[in-house]
Tab-separated table of C-alpha atoms and ligand atoms in Angstrom:
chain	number	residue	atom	x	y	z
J	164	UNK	CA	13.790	25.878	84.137
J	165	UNK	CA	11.458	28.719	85.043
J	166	UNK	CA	10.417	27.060	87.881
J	167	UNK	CA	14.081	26.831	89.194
J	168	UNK	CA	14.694	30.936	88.425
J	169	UNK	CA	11.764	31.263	90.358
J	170	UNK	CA	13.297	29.316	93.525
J	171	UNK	CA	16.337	30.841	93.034
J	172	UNK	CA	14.973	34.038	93.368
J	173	UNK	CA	12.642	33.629	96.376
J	174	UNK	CA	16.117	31.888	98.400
J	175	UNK	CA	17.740	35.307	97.337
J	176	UNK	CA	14.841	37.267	98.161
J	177	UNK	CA	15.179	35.330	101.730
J	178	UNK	CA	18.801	35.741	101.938
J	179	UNK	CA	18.300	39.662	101.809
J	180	UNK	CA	15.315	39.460	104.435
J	181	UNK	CA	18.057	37.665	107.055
J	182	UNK	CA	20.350	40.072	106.303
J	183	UNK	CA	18.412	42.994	106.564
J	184	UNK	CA	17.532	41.636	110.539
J	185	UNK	CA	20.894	40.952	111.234
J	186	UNK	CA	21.566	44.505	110.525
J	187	UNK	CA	18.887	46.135	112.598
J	188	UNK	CA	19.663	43.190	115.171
J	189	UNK	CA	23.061	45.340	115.427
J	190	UNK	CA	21.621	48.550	115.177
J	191	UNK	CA	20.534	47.544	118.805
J	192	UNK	CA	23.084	45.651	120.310
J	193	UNK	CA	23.416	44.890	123.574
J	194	UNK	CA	27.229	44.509	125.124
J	195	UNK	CA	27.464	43.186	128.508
J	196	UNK	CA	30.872	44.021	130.879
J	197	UNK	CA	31.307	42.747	133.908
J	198	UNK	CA	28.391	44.274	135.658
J	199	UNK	CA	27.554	47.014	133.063
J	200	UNK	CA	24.978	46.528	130.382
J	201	UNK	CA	26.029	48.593	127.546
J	202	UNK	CA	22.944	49.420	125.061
J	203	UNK	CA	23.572	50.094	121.222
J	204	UNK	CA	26.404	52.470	121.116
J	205	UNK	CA	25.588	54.957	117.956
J	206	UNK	CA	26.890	57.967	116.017
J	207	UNK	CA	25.239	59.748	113.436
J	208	UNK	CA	26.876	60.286	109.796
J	209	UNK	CA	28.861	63.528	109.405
J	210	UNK	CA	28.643	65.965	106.471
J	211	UNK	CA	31.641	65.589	103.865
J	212	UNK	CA	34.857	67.188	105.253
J	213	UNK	CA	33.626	66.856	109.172
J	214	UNK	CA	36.375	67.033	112.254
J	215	UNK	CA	34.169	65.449	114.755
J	216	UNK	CA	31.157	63.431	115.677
J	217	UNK	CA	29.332	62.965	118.888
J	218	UNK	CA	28.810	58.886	120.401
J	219	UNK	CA	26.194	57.866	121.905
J	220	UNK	CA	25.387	54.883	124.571
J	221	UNK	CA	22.897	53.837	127.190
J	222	UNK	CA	24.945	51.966	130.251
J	223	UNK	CA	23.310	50.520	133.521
J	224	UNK	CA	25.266	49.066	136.295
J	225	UNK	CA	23.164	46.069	137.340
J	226	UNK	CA	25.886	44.871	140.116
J	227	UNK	CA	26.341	46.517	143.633
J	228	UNK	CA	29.518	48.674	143.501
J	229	UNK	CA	30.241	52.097	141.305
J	230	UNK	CA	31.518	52.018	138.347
J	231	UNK	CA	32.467	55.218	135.964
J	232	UNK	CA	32.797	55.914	132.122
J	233	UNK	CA	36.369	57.197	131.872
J	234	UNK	CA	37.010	57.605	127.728
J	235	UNK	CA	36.444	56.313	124.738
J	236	UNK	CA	38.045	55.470	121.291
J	237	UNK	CA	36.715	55.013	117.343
J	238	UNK	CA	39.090	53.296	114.756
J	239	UNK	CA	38.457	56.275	112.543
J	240	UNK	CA	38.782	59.000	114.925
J	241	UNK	CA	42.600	60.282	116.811
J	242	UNK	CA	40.747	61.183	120.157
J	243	UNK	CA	37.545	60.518	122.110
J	244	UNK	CA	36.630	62.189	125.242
J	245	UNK	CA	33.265	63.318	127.275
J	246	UNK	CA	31.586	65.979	127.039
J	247	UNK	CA	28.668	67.605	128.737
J	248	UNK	CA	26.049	69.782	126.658
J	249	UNK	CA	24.345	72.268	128.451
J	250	UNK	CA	22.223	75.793	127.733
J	251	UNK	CA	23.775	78.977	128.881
J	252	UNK	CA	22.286	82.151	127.559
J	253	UNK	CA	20.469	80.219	124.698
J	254	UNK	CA	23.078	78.599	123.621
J	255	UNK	CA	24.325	75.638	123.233
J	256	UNK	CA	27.555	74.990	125.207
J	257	UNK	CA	29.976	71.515	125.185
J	258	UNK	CA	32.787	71.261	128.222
J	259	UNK	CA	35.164	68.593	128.106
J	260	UNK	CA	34.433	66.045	131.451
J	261	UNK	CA	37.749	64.773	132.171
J	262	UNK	CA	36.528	62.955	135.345
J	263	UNK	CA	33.871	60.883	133.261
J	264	UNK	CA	30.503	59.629	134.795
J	265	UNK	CA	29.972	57.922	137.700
J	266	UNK	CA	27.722	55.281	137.245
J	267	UNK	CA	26.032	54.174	140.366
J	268	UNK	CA	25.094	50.497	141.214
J	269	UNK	CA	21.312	50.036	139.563
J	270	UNK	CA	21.572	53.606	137.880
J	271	UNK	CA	21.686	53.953	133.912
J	272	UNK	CA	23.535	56.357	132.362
J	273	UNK	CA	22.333	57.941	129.129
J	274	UNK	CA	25.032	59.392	126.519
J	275	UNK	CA	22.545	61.306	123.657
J	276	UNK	CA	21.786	63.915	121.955
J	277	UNK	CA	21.572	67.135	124.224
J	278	UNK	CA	23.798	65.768	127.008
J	279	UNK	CA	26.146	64.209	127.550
J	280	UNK	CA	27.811	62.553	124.779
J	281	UNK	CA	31.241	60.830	123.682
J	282	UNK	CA	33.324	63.206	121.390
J	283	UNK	CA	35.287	61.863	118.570
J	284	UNK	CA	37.664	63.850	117.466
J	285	UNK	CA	40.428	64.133	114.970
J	286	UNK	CA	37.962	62.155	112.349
J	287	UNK	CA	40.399	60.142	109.527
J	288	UNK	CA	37.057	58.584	107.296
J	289	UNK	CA	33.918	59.933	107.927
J	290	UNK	CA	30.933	57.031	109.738
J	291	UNK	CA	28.655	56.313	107.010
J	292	UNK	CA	24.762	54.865	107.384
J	293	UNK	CA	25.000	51.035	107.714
J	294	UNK	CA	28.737	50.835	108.124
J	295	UNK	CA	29.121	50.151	112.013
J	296	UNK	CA	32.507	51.597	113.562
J	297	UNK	CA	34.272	50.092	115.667
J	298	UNK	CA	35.342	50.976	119.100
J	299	UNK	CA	35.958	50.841	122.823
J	300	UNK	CA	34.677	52.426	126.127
J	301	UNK	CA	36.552	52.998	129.239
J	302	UNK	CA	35.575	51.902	132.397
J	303	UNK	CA	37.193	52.290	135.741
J	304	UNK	CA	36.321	49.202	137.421
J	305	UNK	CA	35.085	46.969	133.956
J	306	UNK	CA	38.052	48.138	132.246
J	307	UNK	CA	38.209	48.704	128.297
J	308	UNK	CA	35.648	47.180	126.718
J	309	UNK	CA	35.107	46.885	122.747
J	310	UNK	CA	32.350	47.649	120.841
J	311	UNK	CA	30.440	48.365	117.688
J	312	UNK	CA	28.770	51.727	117.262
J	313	UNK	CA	26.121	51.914	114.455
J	314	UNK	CA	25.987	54.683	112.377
J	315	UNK	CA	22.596	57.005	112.052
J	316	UNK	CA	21.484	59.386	109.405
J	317	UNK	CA	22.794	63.218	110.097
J	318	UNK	CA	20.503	64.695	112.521
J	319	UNK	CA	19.102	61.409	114.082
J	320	UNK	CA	18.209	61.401	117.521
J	321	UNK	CA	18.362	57.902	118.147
J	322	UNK	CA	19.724	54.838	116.295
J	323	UNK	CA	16.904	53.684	114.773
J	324	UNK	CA	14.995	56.894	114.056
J	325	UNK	CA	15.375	58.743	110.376
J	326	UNK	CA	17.274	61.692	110.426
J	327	UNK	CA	15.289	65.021	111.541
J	328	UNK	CA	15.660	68.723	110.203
J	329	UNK	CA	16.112	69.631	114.012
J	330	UNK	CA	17.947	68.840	117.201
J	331	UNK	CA	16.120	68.201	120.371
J	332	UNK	CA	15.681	72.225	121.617
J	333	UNK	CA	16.146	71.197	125.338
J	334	UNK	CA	19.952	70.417	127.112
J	335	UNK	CA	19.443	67.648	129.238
J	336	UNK	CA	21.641	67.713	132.455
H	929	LIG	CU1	31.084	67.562	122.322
């Protein structure tokens, strides 16, 4: 009888080990599109009562003609567009990028803290740790694609890491 607890406790035990991979397995997930290799799209959790929240993505074009990052959606958001983040006069300025980013053939694109990011706006639930969103990025040539964005502490700067008092200091261009 003790013996079978015991079993039944290690399979458990087990259970929560595979499911504990299959969530950092998503944390990291890799979507491809056509030509375009999209690598873990991510937001970070938003403090109660939050409008907005920044996206994050890594893309690489691995065929031979341009492609360019036109928009993007959330389920729990009314609006996504890109923005640029950039340092003028020490501080921290975000412009709207209504032509979106050209991605060249063989060139990555990087969407992150600092730079260039996807805004969310319009926010009707606020992204929580460990509950992925759901999604979609705009391509010109590769079309809409969907996806899953994992969801960072506040103040991460990067899916995986823990959350950090500070943001990066530096704008990246
Ligand atoms: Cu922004």
């Amino acid at each position: 009888m003790i013996q079978r607890t015991r079993t039944a406790l290690r399979l458990a035990l087990s259970m929560v080990a595979a499911l504990g991979l299959a969530a950092s397995a998503r944390a990291g997930e890799i979507t491809t599109a056509g030509d375009l290799r999209i690598d873990t799209p991510w937001m970070r959790a938003t403090p109660g009562g939050a409008k907005v929240a920044g996206g994050y993505v890594r893309v690489t074009n691995t065929g031979s003609q341009a492609d360019r990052l036109t928009g993007a959606g959330i389920a729990i958001a009314g609006r996504g567009a890109i923005h640029s983040m950039t340092m003028a006069g020490g501080v921290m300025k975000m412009a709207a990028v209504p032509e979106g980013l050209a991605i060249a053939p063989g060139q990555t694109v990087e969407l992150k803290p600092g730079g260039f990011h996807l805004m969310f706006e319009d926010l009707t639930s606020a992204p929580k740790v460990g509950e992925p969103v759901s999604g979609t990025l705009t391509f010109e040539r590769a079309g809409t694609v969907p996806v899953t964005f994992a969801v960072a502490p506040i103040g991460a700067t990067s899916p995986n890491a823990a959350a950090s008092a500070a943001p990066a200091p530096h704008a990246h261009h």
